[in-house]
Coordinates of C-alpha atoms and ligand atoms in Angstrom, one line a residue:
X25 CA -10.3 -10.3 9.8
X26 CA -10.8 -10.9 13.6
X27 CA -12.0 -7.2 14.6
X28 CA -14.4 -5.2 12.5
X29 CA -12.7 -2.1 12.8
X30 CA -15.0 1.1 13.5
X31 CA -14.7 4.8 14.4
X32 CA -17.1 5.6 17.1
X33 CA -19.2 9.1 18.0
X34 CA -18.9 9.1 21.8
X35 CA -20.0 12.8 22.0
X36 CA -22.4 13.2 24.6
X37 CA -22.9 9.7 25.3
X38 CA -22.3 7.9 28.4
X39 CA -19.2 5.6 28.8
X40 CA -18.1 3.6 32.2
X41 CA -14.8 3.2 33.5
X42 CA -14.6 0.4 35.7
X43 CA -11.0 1.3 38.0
X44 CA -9.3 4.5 39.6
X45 CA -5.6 4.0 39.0
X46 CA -3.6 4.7 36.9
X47 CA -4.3 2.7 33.8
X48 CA -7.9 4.2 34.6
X49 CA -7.1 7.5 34.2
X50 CA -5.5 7.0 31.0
X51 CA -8.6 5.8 29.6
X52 CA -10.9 8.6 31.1
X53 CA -8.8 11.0 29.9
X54 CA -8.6 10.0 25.9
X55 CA -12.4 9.4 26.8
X56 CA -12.7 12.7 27.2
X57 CA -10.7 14.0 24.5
X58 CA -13.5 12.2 22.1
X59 CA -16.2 14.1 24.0
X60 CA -17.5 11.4 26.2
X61 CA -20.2 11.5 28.7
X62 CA -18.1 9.5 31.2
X63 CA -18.4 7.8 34.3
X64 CA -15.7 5.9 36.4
X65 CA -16.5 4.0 39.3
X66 CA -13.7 2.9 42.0
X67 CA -13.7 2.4 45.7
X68 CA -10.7 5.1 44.7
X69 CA -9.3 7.3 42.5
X70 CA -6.0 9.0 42.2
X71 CA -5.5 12.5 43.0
X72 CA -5.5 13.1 39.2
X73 CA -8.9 11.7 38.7
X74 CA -10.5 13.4 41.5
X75 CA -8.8 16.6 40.3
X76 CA -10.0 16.0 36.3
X77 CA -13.8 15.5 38.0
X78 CA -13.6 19.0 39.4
X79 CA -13.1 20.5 35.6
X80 CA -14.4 17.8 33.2
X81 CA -17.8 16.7 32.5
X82 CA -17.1 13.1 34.7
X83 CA -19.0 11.6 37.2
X84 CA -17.5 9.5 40.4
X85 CA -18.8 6.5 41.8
X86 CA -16.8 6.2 44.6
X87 CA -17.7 2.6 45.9
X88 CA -17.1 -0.7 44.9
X89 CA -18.4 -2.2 41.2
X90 CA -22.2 -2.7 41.7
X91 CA -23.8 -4.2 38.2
X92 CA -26.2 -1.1 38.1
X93 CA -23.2 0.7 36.5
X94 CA -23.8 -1.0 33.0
X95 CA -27.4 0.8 33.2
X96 CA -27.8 3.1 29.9
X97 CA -23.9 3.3 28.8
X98 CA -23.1 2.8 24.8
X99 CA -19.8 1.5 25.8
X100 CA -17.7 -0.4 29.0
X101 CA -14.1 -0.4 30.1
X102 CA -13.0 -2.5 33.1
X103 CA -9.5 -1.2 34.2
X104 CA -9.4 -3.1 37.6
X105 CA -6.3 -5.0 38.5
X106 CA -8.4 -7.3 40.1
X107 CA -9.0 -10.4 36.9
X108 CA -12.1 -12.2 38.7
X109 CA -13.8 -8.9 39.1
X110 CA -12.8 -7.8 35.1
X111 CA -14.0 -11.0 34.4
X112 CA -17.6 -10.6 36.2
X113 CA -17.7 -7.3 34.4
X114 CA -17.3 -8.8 30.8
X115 CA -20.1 -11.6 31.3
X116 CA -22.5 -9.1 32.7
X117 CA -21.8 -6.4 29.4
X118 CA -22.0 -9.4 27.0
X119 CA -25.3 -10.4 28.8
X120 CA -26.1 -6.8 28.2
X121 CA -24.8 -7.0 24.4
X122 CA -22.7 -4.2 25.2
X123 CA -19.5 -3.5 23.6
X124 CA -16.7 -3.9 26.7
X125 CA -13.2 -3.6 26.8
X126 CA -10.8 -5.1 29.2
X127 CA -7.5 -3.6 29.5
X128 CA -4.8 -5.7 28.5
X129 CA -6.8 -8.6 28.2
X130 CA -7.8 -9.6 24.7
X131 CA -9.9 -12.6 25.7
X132 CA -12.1 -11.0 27.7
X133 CA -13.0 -8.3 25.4
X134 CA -15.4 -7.4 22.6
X135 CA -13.8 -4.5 21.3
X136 CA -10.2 -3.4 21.5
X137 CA -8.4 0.2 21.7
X138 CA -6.3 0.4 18.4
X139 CA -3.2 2.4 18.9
X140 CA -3.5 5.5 17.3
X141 CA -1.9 8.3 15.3
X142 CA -3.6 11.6 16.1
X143 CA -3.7 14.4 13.0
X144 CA -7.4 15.3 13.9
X145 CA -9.5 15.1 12.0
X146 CA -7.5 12.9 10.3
X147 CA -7.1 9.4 13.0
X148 CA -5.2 6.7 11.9
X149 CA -5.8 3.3 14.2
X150 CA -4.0 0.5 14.5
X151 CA -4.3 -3.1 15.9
X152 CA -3.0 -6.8 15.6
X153 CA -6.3 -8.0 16.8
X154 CA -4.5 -8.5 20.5
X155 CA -1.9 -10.7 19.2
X156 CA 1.2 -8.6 19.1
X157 CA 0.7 -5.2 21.0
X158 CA 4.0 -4.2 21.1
X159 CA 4.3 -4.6 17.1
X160 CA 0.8 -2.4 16.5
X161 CA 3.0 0.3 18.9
X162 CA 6.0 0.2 16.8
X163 CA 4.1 0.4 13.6
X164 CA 2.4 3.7 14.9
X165 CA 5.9 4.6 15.9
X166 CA 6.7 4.4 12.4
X167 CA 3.7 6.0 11.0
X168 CA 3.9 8.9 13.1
X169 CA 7.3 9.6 11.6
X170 CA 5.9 9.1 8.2
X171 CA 3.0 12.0 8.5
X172 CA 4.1 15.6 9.6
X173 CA 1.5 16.9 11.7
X174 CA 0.5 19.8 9.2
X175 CA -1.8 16.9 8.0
X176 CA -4.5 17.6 10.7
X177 CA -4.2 21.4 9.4
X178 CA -4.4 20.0 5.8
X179 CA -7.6 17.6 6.4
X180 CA -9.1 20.6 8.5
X181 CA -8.7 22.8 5.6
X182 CA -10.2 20.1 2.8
X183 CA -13.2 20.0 5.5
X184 CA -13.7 23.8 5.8
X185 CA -14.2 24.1 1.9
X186 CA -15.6 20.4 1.4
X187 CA -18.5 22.4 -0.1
X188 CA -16.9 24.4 -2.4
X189 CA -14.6 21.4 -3.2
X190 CA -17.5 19.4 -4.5
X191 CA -19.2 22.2 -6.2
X192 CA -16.2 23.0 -8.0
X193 CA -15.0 19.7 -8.7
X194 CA -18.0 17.3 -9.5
X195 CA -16.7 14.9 -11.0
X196 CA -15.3 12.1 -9.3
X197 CA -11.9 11.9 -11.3
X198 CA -11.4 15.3 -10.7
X199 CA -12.0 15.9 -7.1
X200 CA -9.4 12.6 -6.5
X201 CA -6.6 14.7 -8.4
X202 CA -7.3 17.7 -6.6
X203 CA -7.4 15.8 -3.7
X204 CA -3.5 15.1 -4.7
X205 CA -2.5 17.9 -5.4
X206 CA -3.7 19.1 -2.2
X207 CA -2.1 16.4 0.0
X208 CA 1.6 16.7 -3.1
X209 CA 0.8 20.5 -3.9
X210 CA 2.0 24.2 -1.9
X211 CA -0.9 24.1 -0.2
X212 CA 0.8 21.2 2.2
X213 CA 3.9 23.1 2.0
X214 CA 2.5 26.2 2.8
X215 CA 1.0 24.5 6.2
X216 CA 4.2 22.9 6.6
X217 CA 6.0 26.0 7.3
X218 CA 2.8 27.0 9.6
X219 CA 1.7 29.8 7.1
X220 CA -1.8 29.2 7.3
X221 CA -3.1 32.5 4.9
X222 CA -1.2 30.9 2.0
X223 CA -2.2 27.9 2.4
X224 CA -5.9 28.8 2.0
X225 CA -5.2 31.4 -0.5
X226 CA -3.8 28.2 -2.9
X227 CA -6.2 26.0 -2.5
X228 CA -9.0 28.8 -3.7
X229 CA -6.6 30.0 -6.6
X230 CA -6.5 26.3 -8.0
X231 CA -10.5 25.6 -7.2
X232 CA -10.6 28.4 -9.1
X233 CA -9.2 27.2 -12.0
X234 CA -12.0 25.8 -14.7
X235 CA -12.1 21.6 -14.4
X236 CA -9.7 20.4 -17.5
X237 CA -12.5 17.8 -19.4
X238 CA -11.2 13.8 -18.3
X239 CA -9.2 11.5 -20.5
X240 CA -9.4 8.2 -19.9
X241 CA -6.2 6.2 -20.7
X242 CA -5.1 2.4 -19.6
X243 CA -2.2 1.3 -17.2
X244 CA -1.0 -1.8 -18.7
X245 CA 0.7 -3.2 -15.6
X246 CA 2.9 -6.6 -14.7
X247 CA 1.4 -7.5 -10.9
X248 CA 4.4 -10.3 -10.8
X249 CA 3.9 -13.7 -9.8
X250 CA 1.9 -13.5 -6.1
X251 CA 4.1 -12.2 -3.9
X252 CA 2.9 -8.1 -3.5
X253 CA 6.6 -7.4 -2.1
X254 CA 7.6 -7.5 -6.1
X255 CA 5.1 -5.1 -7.1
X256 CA 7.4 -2.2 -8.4
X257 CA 6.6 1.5 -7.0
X258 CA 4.9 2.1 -10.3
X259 CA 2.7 -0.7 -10.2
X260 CA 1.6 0.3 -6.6
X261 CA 1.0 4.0 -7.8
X262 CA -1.2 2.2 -10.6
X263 CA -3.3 0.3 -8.1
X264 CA -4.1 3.2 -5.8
X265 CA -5.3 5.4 -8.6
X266 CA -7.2 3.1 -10.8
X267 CA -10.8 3.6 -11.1
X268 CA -11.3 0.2 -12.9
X269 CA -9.0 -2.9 -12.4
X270 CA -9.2 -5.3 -15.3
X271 CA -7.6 -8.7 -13.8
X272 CA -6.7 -12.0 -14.8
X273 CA -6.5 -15.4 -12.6
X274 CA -2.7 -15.1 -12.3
X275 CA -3.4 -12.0 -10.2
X276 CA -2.9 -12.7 -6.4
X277 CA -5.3 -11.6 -4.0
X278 CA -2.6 -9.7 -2.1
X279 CA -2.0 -7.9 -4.7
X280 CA -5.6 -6.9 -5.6
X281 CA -5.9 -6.3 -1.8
X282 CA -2.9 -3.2 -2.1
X283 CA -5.9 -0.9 -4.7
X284 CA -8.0 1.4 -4.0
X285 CA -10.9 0.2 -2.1
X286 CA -13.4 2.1 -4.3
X287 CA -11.6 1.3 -7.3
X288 CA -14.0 -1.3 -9.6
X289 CA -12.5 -4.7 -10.3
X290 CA -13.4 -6.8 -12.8
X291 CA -12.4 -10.4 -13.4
X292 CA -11.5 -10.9 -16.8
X293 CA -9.8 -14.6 -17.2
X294 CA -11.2 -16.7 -19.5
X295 CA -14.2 -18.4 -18.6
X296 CA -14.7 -21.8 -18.9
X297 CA -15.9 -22.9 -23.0
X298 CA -14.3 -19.5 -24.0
X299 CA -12.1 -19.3 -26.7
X300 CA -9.1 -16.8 -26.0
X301 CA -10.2 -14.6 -29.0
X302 CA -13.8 -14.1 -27.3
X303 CA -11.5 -13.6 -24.1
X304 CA -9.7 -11.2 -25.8
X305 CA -12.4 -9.3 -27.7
X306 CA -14.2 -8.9 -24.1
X307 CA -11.2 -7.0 -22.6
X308 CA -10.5 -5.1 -25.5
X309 CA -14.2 -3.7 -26.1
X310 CA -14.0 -3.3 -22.0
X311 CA -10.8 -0.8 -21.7
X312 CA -11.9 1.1 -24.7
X313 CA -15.6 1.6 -23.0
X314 CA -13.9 2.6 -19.7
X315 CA -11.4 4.4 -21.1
X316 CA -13.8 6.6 -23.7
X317 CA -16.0 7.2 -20.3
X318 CA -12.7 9.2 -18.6
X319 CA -11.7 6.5 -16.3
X320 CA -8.2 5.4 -15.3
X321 CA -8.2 1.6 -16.3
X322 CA -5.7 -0.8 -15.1
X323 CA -5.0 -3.6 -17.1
X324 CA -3.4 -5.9 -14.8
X325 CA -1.9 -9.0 -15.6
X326 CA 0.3 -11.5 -13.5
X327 CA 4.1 -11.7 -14.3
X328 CA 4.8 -9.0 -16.7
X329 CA 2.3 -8.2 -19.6
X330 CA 4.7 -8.9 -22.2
X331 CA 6.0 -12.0 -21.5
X332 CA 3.3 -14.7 -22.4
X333 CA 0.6 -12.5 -21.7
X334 CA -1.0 -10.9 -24.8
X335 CA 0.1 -7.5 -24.1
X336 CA 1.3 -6.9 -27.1
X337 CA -2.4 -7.3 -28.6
X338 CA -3.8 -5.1 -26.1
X339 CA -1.5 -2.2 -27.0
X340 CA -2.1 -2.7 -30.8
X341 CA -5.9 -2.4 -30.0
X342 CA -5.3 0.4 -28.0
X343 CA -3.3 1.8 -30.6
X344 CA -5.5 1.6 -33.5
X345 CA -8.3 3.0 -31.1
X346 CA -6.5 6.4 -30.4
X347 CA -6.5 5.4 -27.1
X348 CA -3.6 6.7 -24.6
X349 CA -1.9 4.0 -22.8
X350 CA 1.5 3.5 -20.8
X351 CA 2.8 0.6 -19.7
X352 CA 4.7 -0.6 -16.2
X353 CA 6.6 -3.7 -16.5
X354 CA 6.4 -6.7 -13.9
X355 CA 8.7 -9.3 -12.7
X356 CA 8.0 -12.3 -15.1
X357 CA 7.5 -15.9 -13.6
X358 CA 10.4 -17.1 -14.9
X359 CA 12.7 -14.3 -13.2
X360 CA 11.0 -14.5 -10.1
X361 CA 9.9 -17.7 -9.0
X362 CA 13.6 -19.5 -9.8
X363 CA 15.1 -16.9 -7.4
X364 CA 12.8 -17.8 -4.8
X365 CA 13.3 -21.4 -6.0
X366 CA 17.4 -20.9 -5.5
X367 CA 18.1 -21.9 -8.8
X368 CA 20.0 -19.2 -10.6
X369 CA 19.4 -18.8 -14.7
X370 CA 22.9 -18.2 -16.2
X371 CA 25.8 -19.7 -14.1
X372 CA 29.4 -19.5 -15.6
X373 CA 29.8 -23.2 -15.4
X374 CA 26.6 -24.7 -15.7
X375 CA 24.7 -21.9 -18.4
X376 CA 25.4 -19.1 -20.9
X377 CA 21.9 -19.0 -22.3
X378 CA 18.9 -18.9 -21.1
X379 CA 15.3 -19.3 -23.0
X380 CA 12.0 -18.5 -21.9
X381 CA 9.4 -20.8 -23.7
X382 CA 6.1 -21.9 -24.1
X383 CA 4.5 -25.8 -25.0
X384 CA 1.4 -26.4 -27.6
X385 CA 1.5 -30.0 -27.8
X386 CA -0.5 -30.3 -30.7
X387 CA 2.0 -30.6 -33.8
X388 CA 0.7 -27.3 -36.1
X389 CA 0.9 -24.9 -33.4
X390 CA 4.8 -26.2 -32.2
X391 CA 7.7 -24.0 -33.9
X392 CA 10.0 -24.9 -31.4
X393 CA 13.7 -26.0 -32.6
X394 CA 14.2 -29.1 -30.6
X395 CA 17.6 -29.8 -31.5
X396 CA 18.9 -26.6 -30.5
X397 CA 16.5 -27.1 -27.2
X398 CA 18.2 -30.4 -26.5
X399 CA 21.8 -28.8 -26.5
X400 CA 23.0 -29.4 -23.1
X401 CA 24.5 -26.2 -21.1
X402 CA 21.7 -23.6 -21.3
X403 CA 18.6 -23.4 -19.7
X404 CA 15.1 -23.7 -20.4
X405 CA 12.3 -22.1 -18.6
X406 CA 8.6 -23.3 -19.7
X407 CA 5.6 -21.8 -19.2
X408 CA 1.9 -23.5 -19.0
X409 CA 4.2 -26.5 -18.9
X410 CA 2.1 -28.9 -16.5
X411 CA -0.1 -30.2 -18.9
X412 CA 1.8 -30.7 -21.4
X413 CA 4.7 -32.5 -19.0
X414 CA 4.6 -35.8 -20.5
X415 CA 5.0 -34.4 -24.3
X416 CA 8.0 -31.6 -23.0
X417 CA 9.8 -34.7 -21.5
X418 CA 9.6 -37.2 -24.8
X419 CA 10.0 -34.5 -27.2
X420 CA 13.4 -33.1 -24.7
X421 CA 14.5 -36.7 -24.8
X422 CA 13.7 -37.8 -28.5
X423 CA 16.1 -35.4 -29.5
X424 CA 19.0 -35.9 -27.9
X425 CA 18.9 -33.8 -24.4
X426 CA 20.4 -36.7 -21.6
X427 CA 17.7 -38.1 -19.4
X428 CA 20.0 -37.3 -16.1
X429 CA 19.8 -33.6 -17.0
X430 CA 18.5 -32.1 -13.8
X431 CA 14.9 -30.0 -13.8
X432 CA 12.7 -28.0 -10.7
X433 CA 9.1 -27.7 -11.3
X434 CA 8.0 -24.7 -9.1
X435 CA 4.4 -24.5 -7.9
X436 CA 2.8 -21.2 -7.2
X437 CA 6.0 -19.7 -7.2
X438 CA 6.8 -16.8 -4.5
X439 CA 3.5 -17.1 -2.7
X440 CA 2.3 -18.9 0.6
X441 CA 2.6 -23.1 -0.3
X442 CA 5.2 -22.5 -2.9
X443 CA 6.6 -26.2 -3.1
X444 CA 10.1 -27.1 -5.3
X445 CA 10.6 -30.5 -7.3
X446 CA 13.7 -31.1 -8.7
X447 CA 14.7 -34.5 -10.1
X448 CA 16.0 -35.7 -13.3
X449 CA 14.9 -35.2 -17.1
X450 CA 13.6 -38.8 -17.4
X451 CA 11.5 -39.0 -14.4
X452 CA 10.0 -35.6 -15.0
X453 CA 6.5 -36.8 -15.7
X454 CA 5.9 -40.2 -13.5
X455 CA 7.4 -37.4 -10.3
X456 CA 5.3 -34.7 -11.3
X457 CA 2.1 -37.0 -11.1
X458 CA 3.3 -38.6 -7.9
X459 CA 3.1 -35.2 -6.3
X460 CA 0.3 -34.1 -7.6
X461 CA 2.1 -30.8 -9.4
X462 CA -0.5 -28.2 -10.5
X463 CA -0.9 -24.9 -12.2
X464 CA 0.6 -22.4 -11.9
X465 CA 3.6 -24.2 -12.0
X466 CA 7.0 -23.1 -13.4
X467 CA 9.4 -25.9 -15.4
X468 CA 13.2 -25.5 -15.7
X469 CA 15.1 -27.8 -17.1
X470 CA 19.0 -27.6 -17.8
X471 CA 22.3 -27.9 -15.1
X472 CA 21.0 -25.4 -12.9
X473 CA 18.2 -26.4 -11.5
X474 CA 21.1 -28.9 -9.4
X475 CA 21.6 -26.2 -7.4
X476 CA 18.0 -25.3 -6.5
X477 CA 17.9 -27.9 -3.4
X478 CA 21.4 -26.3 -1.9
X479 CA 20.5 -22.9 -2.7
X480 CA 16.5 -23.4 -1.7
X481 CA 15.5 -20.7 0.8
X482 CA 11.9 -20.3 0.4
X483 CA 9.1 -22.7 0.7
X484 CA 9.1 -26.3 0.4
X485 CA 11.7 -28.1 -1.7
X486 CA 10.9 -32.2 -3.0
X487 CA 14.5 -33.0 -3.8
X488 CA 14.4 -36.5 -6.2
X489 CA 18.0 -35.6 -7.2
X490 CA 20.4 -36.7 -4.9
X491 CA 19.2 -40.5 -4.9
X492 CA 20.3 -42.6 -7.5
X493 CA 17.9 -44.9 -9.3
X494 CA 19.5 -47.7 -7.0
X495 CA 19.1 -45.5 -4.2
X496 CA 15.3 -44.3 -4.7
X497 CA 14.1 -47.9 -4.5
X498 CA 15.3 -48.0 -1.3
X499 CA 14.0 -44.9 0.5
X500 CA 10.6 -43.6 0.3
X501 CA 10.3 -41.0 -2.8
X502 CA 9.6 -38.2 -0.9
X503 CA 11.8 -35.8 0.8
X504 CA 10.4 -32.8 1.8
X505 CA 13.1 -29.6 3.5
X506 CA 11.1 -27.2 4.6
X507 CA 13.3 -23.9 4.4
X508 CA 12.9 -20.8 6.5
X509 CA 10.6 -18.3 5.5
X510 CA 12.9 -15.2 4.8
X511 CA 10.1 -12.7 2.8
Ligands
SAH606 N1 2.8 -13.1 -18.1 C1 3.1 -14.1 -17.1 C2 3.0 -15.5 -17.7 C3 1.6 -15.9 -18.1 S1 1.6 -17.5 -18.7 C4 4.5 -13.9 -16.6 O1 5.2 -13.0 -17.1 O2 4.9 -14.5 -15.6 C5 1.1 -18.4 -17.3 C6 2.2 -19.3 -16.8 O3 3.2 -18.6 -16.2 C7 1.7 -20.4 -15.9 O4 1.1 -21.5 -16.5 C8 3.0 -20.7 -15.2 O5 3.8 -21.6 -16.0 C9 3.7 -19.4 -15.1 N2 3.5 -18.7 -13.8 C10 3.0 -17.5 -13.6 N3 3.0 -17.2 -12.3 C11 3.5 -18.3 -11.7 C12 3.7 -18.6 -10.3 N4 3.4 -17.7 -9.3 N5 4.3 -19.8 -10.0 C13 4.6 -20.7 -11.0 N6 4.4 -20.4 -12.3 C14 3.8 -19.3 -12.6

């Protein structure tokens, strides 16, 4: 983050314009608005500005900048269109340590005017940190669309009964789904249509109401494979109303940053010397505590919850506990990460089947049918395949499946670095070493993956396909197309 961003309480305290146009004027006057003590010094001011002084509480200093100006002010704006003399103001407020803001200069600030969507009480601010103005301005376009001004009416309301609200509603659950209903409810509909009597009267009729007693259930929800974009609207609804987020490694950050901020999140991959029953014991005994104390637990897994992730086992826990649950299913690896690969599963010419698997290389824990697996013309997708890469190849190639049969190894699949290897069956391992492949990576193998380096679109693509063996000893082994970032 390259601005802290705060809300300020300028009541009554003593701010100083540096500037009398135009651009000036702008910032006495939303000065003012916040109930600042303000000051603006000029050699002149517009006609405006001298007429505001004659009704608002602002004083003139009608002379040139003198550095006595930054005496006993909380904050500093230089509005000047003169850039040396800006630029004198900002080194004597940061000698000062006071906050100063240059217009439309970035550098020679130390704090920045978000732009901002006005439903007072309610402010919503928003900045690129100086780096794109014009897109923070189009975003609040947006937002302003996206909130009907009734909202200021609505958060004024919410503060006018704050007291009862929290009397009434103690607990923390509670007050949250009230606070819902309030924003989903009539009462918002009823200030909508500017009927201000009804909306009051509603929200007292359902304070009213005696507090139903909490039940806790779990969410058991597929976060996808990094990318946030492939969060489905259910999963986001999830995240903004847990109160505890149970998460595993696969779990992108982005994601985690889209929930609540006062939602509690607890890691629960496996540690290291675990042993996935312990793992799976913890987070059982974990959303059966949370749940039995009336919270909202997430259970949030990467991919989707069913596919290689021991969801099943969480339900049948849940189940034999008595303990509500729903589910919301995620985009799993193996769907998402060959799209953003290019490499399409099924293809009428190249593959009429499709398999998602999993490796245990050791021989009592492998049910797999390798000679079916070795048929050519379908596809394989493998999970948790890196380590076992070596094994996957010989045991692919031991029974019968051809050497030249093309595969793409996707690393961290649809999030920032995702890199593409595609190569052939019999030089899986030695190229998957040579670049360094590394969990979580993604293994196809079967016709399609060919088309991954044509259709490639996001990411990096390492395309070992094209050259023949002849060919590869003649040109360095890497080729790296770096294709435009579309998402
Ligand atoms: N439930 C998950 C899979 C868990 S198994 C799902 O549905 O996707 C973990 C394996 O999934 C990893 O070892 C890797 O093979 C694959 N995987 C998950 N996310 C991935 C990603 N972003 N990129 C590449 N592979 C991924």
């Amino acid at each position: 983050m390259k601005l802290f961003p705060i809300f300020t309480d300028l009541k009554g305290r003593r701010v100083l314009v540096v500037g009398g146009g135009a651009v000036a004027e702008r910032k006495v006057r939303s000065l003012l608005a916040a109930g600042a003590d303000v000051v603006a010094g000029a050699p002149a001011f517009t006609p405006a500005l001298l007429e505001l002084a004659r009704e608002a509480p602002i004083t003139l200093l009608q002379e040139a900048f003198r550095p006595e100006w930054l005496e006993g002010v909380w904050l500093a704006v230089a509005a000047t269109d003169d850039r040396d003399l800006n630029g004198r103001i900002a080194q004597l407020a940061e000698q000062k340590r006071l906050f100063i803001n240059v217009v439309d200069d970035p550098e020679l600030s130390s704090f920045q005017v978000p732009s901002i969507v006005d439903r007072s009480p309610l402010t919503i601010a928003i900045s690129s940190s100086g780096a794109a103005p014009v897109l923070a301005r189009r975003l609040r376009e947006r937002i302003e669309a996206m909130f009907d001004h009734s909202l200021g009416a609505l958060a004024a309301l919410a503060a006018l009964h704050r007291g009862a609200i929290r009397r009434l509603r103690p607990g923390l659950q509670r007050r949250r789904e009230f606070y819902d209903w309030l924003l989903d409810g009539p009462v918002s509909s009823a200030l909508g249509a500017q009927r201000f009597d009804d909306a009051e009267r509603a929200l007292l009729d359902e304070l009213s109401k005696p507090e139903k007693t909490a039940a806790g259930e779990v969410l058991l929800v597929g976060a996808g494979p990094g990318d946030p974009g492939l969060l489905t609207l259910k999963a986001l609804r999830a995240l903004n109303e847990a109160d505890v987020i149970l998460y595993d490694r696969l779990v992108s950050d982005e994601v985690l940053d889209l929930a609540r901020r006062d939602a509690e999140r607890v890691f629960v991959g496996k540690t290291p010397g675990e042993d996935h029953h312990a793992t799976q014991t913890r987070i059982h005994e974990l959303m059966r505590e949370h749940a039995l104390a009336g919270r909202r637990v997430l259970r949030l897994k990467g991919g989707d919850a069913f596919v290689f992730g021991r969801g099943g086992e969480e339900l049948e826990y849940l189940a034999a506990h008595g303990i509500p649950y729903r589910v919301v299913p995620g985009l799993t690896a193996g769907l998402a990460c060959t799209a953003y690969a290019g490499i399409p599963l099924t293809h009428r010419t190249h593959a009429q089947s499709v398999r998602f698997l999993t490796a245990h290389s050791s021989k009592q824990d492998d049910a797999l049918d390798w000679p079916s697996l070795a048929r050519e013309k379908q596809t394989l997708v493998f999970y948790m395949g890196v380590s076992q890469i070596k094994w996957l190849e010989r045991q692919l190639l031991t029974h019968g499946r051809s050497g030249d049969t093309p595969f793409s190894l996707i690393e961290n699949g649809t999030r920032a670095g995702q890199r593409t290897l595609t190569g052939r069956l019999s030089e899986l391992a030695a190229l998957a070493t040579y670049h360094g492949f590394q969990a979580p990576s993604l293994l196809v193998v079967g016709e399609v993956a060919a088309l991954g380096p044509r259709l490639s679109w996001y990411g990096t693509h390492i395309d070992h396909l094209e050259a023949t063996q002849h060919e590869q000893r003649q040109r360095p082994p890497r080729q790296e197309t770096r294709a435009f970032l579309h998402a």
